[in-house]
Coordinates of N, CA and C in Angstrom, one line a residue:
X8 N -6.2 -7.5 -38.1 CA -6.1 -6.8 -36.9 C -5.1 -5.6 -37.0
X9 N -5.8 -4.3 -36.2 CA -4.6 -3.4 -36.5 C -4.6 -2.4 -35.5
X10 N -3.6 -1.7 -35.1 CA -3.6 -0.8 -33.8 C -4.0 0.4 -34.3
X11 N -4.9 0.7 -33.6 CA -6.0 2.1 -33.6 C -5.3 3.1 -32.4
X12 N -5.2 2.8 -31.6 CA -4.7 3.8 -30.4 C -3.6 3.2 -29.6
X13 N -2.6 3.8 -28.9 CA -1.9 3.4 -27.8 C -2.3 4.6 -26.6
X14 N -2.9 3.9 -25.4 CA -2.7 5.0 -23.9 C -1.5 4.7 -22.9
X15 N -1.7 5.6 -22.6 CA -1.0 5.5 -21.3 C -1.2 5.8 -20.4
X16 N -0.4 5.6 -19.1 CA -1.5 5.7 -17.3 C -0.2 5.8 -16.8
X17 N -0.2 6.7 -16.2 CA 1.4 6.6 -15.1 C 0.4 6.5 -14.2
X18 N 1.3 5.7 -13.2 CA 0.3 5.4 -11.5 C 1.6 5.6 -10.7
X19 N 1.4 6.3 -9.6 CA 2.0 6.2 -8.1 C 1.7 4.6 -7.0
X20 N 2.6 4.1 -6.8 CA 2.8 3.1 -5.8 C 3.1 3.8 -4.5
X21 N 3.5 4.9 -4.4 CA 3.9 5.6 -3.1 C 5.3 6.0 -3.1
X22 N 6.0 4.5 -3.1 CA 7.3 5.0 -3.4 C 8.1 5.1 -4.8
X23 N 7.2 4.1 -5.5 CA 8.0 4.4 -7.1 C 6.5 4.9 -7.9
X24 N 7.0 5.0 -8.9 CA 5.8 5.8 -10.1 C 5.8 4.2 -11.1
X25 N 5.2 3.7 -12.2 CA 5.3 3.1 -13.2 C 4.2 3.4 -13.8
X26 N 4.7 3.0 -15.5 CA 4.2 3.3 -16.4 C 3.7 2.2 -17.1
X27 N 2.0 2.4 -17.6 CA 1.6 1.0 -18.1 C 1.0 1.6 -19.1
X28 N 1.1 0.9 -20.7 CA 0.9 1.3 -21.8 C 0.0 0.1 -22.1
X29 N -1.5 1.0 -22.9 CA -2.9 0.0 -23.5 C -2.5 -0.1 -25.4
X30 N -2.0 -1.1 -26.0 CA -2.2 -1.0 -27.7 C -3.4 -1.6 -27.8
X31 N -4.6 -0.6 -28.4 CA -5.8 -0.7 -28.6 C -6.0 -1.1 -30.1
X32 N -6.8 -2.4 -30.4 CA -6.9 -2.6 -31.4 C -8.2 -2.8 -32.2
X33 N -8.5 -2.5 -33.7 CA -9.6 -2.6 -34.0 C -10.7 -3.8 -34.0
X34 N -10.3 -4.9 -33.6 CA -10.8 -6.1 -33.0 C -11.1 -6.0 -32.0
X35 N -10.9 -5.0 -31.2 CA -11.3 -4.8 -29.8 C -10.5 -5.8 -28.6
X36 N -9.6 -6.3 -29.0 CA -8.7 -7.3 -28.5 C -7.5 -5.9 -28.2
X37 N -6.8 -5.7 -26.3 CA -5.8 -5.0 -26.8 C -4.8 -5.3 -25.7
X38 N -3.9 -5.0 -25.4 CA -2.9 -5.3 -24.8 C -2.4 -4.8 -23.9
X39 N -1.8 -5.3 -22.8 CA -0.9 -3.9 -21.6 C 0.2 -4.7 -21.8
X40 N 1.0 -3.1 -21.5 CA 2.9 -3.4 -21.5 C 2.9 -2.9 -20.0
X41 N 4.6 -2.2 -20.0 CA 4.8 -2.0 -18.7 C 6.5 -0.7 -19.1
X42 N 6.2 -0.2 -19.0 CA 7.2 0.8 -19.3 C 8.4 1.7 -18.3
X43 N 8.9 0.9 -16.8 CA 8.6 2.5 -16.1 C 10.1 2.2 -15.8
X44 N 10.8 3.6 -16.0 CA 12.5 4.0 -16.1 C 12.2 4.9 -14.9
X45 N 12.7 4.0 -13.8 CA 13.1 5.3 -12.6 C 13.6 6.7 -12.7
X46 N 12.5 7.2 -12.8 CA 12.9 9.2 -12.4 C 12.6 9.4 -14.0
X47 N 11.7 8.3 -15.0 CA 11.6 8.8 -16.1 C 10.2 8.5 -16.5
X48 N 9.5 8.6 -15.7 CA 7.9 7.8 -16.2 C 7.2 9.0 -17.3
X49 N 7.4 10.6 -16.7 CA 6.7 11.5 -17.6 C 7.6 11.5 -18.9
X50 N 9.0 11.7 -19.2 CA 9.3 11.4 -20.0 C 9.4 10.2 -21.1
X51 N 9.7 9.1 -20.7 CA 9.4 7.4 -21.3 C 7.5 7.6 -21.8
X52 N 6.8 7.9 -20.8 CA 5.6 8.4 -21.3 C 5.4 9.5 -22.6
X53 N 6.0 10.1 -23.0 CA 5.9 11.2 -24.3 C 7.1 10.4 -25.3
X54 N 7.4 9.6 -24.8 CA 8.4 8.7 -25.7 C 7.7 8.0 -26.3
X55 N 6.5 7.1 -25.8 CA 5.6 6.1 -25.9 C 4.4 7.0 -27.5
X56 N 4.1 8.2 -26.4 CA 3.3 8.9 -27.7 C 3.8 9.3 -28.6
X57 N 5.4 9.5 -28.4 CA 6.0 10.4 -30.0 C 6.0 8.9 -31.1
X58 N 5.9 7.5 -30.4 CA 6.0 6.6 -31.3 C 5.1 6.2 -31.7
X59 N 3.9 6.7 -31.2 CA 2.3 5.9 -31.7 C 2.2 6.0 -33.4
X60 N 2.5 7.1 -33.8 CA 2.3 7.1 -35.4 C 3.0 6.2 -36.3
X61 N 3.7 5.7 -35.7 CA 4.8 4.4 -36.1 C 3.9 3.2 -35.9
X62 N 2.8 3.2 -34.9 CA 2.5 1.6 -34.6 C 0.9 1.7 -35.2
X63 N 0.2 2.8 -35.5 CA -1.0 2.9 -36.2 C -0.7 2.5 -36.8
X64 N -2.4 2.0 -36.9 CA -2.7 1.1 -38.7 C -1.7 -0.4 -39.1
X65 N -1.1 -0.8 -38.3 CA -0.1 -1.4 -38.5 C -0.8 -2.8 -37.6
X66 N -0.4 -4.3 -37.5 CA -0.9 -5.6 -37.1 C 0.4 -5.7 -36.3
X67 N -0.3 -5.8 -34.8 CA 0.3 -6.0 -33.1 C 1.0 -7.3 -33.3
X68 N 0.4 -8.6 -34.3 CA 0.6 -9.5 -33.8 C 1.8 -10.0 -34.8
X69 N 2.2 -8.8 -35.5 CA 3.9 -8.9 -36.4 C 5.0 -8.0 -35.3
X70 N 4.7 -9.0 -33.9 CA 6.0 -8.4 -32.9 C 6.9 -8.1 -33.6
X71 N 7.9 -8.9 -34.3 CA 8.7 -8.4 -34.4 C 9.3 -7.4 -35.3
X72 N 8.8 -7.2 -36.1 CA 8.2 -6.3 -37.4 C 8.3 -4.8 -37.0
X73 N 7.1 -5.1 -36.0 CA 6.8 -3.4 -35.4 C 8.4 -3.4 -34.7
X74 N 8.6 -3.8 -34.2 CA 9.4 -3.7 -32.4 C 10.5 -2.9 -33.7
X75 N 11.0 -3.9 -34.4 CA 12.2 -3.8 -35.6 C 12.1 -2.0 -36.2
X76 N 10.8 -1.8 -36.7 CA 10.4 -0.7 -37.4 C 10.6 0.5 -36.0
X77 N 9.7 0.3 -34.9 CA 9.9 1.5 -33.6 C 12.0 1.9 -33.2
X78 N 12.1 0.3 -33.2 CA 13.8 0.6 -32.9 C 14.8 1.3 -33.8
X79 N 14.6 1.2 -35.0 CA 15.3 1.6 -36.2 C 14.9 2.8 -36.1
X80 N 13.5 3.6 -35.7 CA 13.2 4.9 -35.6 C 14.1 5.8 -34.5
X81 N 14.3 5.2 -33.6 CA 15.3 5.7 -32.2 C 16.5 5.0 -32.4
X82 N 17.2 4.2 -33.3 CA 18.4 3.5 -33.1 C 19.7 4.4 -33.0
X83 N 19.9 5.6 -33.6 CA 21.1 6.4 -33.5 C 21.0 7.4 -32.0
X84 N 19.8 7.5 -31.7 CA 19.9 8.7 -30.3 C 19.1 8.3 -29.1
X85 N 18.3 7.1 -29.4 CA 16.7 6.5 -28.3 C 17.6 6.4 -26.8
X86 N 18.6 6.1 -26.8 CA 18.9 5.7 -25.0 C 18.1 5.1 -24.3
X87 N 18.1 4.9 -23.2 CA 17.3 4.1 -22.8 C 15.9 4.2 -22.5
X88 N 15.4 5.7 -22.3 CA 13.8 6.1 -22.6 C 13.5 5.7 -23.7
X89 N 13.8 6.0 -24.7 CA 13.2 4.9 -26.2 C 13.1 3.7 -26.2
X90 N 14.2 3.0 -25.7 CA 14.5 1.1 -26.0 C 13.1 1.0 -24.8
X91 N 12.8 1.4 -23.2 CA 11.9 1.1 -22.4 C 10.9 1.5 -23.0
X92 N 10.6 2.5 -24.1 CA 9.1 2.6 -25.0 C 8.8 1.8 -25.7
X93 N 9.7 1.4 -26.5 CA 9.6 0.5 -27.3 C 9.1 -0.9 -27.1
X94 N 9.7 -1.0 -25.6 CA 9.3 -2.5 -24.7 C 8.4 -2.3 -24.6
X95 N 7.3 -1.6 -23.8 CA 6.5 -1.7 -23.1 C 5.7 -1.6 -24.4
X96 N 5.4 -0.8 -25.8 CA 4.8 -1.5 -26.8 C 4.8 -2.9 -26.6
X97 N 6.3 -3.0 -27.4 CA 6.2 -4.4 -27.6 C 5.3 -5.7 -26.6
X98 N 5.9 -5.3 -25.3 CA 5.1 -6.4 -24.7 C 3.3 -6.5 -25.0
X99 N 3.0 -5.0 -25.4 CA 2.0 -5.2 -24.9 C 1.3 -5.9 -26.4
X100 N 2.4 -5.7 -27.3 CA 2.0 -6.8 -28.5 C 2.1 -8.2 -28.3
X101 N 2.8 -8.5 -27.6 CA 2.9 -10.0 -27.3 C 1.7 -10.8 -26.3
X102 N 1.1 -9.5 -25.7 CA 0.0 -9.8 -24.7 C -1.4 -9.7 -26.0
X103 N -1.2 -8.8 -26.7 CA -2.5 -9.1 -28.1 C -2.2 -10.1 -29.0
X104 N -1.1 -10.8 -29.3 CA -0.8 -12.2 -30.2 C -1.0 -13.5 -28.8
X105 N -1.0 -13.5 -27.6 CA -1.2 -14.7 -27.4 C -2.8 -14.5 -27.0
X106 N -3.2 -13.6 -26.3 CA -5.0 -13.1 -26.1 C -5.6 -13.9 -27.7
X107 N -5.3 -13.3 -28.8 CA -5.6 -13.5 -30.6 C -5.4 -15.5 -30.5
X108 N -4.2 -16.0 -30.4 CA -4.4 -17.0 -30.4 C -4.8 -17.9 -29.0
X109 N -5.2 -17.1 -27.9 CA -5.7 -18.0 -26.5 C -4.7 -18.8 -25.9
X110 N -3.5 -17.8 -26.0 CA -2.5 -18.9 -25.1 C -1.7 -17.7 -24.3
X111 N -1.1 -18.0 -23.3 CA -0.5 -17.1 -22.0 C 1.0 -16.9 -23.0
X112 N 1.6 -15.5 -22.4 CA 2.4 -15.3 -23.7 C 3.9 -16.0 -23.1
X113 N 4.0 -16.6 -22.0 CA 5.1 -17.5 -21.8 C 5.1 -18.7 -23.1
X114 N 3.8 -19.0 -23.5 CA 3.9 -20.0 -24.2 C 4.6 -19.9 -25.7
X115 N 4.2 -18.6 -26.3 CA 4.8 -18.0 -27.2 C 6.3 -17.8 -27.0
X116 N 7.1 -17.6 -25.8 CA 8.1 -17.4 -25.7 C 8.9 -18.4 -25.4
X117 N 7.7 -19.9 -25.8 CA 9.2 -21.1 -25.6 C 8.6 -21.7 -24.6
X118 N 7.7 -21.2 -23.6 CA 7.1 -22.2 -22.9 C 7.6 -22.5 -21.1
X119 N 6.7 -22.9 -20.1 CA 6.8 -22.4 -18.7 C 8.1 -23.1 -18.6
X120 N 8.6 -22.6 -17.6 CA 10.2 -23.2 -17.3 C 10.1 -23.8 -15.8
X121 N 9.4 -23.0 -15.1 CA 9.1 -23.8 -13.6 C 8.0 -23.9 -13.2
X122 N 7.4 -24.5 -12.3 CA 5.6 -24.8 -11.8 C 5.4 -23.8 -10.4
X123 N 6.8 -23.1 -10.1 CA 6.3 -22.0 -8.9 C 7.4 -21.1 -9.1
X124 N 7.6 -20.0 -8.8 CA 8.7 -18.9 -8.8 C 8.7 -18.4 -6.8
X125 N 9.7 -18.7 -6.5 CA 10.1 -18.2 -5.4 C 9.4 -16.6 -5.1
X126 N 9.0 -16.3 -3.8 CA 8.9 -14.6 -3.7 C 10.0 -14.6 -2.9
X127 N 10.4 -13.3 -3.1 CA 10.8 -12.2 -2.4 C 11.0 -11.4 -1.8
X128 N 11.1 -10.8 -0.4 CA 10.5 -8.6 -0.2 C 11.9 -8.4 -0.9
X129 N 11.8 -7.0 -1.7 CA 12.6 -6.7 -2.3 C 12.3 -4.8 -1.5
X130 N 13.4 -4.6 -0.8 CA 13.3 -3.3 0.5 C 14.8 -2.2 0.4
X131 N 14.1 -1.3 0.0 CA 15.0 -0.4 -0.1 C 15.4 0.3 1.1
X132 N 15.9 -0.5 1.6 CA 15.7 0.1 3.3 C 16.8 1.0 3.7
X133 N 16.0 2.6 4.5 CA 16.8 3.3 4.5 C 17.7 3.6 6.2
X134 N 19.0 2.5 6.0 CA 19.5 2.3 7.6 C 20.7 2.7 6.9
X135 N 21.1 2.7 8.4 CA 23.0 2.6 8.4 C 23.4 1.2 7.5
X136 N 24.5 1.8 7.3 CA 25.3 0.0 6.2 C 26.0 -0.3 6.9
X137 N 25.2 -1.1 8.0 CA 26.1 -2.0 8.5 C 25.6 -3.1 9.0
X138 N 25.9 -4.3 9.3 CA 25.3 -6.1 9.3 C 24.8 -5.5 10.1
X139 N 24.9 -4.9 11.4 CA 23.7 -5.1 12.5 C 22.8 -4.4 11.8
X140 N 22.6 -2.9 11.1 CA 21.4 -2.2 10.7 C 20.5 -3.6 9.6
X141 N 21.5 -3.9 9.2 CA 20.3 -4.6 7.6 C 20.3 -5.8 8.4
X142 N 20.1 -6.7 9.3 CA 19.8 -7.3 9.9 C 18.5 -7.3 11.2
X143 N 18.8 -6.1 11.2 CA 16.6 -5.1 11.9 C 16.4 -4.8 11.3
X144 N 16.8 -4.8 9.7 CA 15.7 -4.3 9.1 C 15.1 -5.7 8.0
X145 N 15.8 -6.7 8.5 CA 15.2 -7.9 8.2 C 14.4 -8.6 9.0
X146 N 14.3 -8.2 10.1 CA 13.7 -8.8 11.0 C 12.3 -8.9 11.0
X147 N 11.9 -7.5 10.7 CA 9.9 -7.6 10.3 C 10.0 -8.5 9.1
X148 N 10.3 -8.6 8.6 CA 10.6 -9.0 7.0 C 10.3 -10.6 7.2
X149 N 10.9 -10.9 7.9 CA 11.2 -12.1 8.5 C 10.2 -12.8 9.2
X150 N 9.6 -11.4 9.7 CA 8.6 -12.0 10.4 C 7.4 -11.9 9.9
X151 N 6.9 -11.6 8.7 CA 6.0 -11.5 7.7 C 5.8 -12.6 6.8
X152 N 6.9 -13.6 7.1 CA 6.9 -15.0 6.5 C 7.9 -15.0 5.5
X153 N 8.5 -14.0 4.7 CA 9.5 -14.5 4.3 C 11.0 -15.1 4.8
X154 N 11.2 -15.6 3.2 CA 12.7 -16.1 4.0 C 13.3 -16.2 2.6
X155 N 13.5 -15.0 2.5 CA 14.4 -14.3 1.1 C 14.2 -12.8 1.2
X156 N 15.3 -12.3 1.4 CA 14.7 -10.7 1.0 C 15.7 -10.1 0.1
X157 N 16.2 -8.9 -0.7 CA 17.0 -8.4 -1.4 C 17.1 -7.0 -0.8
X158 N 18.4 -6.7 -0.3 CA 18.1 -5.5 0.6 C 19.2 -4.4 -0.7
X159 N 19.1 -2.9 -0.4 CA 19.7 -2.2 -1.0 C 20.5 -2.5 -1.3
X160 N 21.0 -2.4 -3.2 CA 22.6 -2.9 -2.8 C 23.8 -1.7 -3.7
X161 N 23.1 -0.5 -2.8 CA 23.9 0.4 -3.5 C 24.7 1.1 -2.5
X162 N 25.6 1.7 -2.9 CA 26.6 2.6 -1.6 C 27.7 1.5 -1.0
X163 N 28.0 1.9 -0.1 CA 29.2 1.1 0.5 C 29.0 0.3 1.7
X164 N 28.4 -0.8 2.0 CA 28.8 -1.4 3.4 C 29.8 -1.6 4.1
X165 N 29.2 -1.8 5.7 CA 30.5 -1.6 6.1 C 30.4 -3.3 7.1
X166 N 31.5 -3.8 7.2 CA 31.6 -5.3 8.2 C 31.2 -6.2 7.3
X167 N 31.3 -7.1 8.1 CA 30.4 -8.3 7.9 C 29.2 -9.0 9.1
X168 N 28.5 -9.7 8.6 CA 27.4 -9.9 9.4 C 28.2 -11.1 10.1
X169 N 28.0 -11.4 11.4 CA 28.4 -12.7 12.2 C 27.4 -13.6 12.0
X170 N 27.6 -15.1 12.3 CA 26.7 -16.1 12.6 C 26.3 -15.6 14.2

């Protein structure tokens, strides 16, 4: 098996952009990654293509081999647009090695660790920082059925929230 092409797709979500990378293989077996660096999707995206000629011709399902060979290509100047190109290859080789041998690629990685994963709203909500604001803005949230949210946690708050 060997990689014939890598694409790419940048998509809009509305409020963020991500980038999802296809390693197409001559098997016709191929893979999706996931690539996307806030405020760098067109960039990380031409990062992705400047490394295709590194991953042709070459077998998806020697993860670590390629991942090894792409990193050492960017290892003195890649920052973090290269290391997130590199990933979103990589994953999407680990999605063509477990597809190749019919297993979910958690199982490759050691195997499921829990039987459910909690959800979350995860809300970048744009209020005042303070317990009363991020507490209406948990309130729809709340009322939507969860009972977990992760609210902004950048800038400075101000108070604390009362019982």
């Amino acid at each position: 098996m060997k990689i014939t092409s890598i694409e790419t797709c940048a998509l809009s979500a509305g409020w963020k952009n991500w980038l999802l990378v296809k390693v197409c293989t001559d098997s016709g077996v191929y893979g999706i990654g996931e690539g996307t660096l806030n405020g760098f999707i067109k960039t990380t995206e031409t990062a992705v293509q400047e490394l295709q000629h590194l991953a042709l011709g070459r077998d998806p399902r020697q993860v670590n081999l390629l991942s090894k060979t792409l990193m050492d290509s960017v290892s003195l100047d890649g920052g973090h647009i290269h290391r997130t190109a590199v990933a979103a290859i990589e994953v999407a080789c680990w999605d063509i090695l477990g597809k190749s041998l019919g297993v979910p690629i958690h199982q490759l990685l050691g195997g499921q660790v829990r039987e459910t994963v909690a959800a979350y709203a995860n809300g970048w909500y744009r209020t005042e920082r303070t317990p009363n604001h991020f507490v209406a803005a948990a309130e729809p949230v709340v009322a939507m059925g969860f009972n977990a949210l992760k609210l902004d946690p950048f800038g400075t708050a101000q108070g604390f929230i009362e019982d």
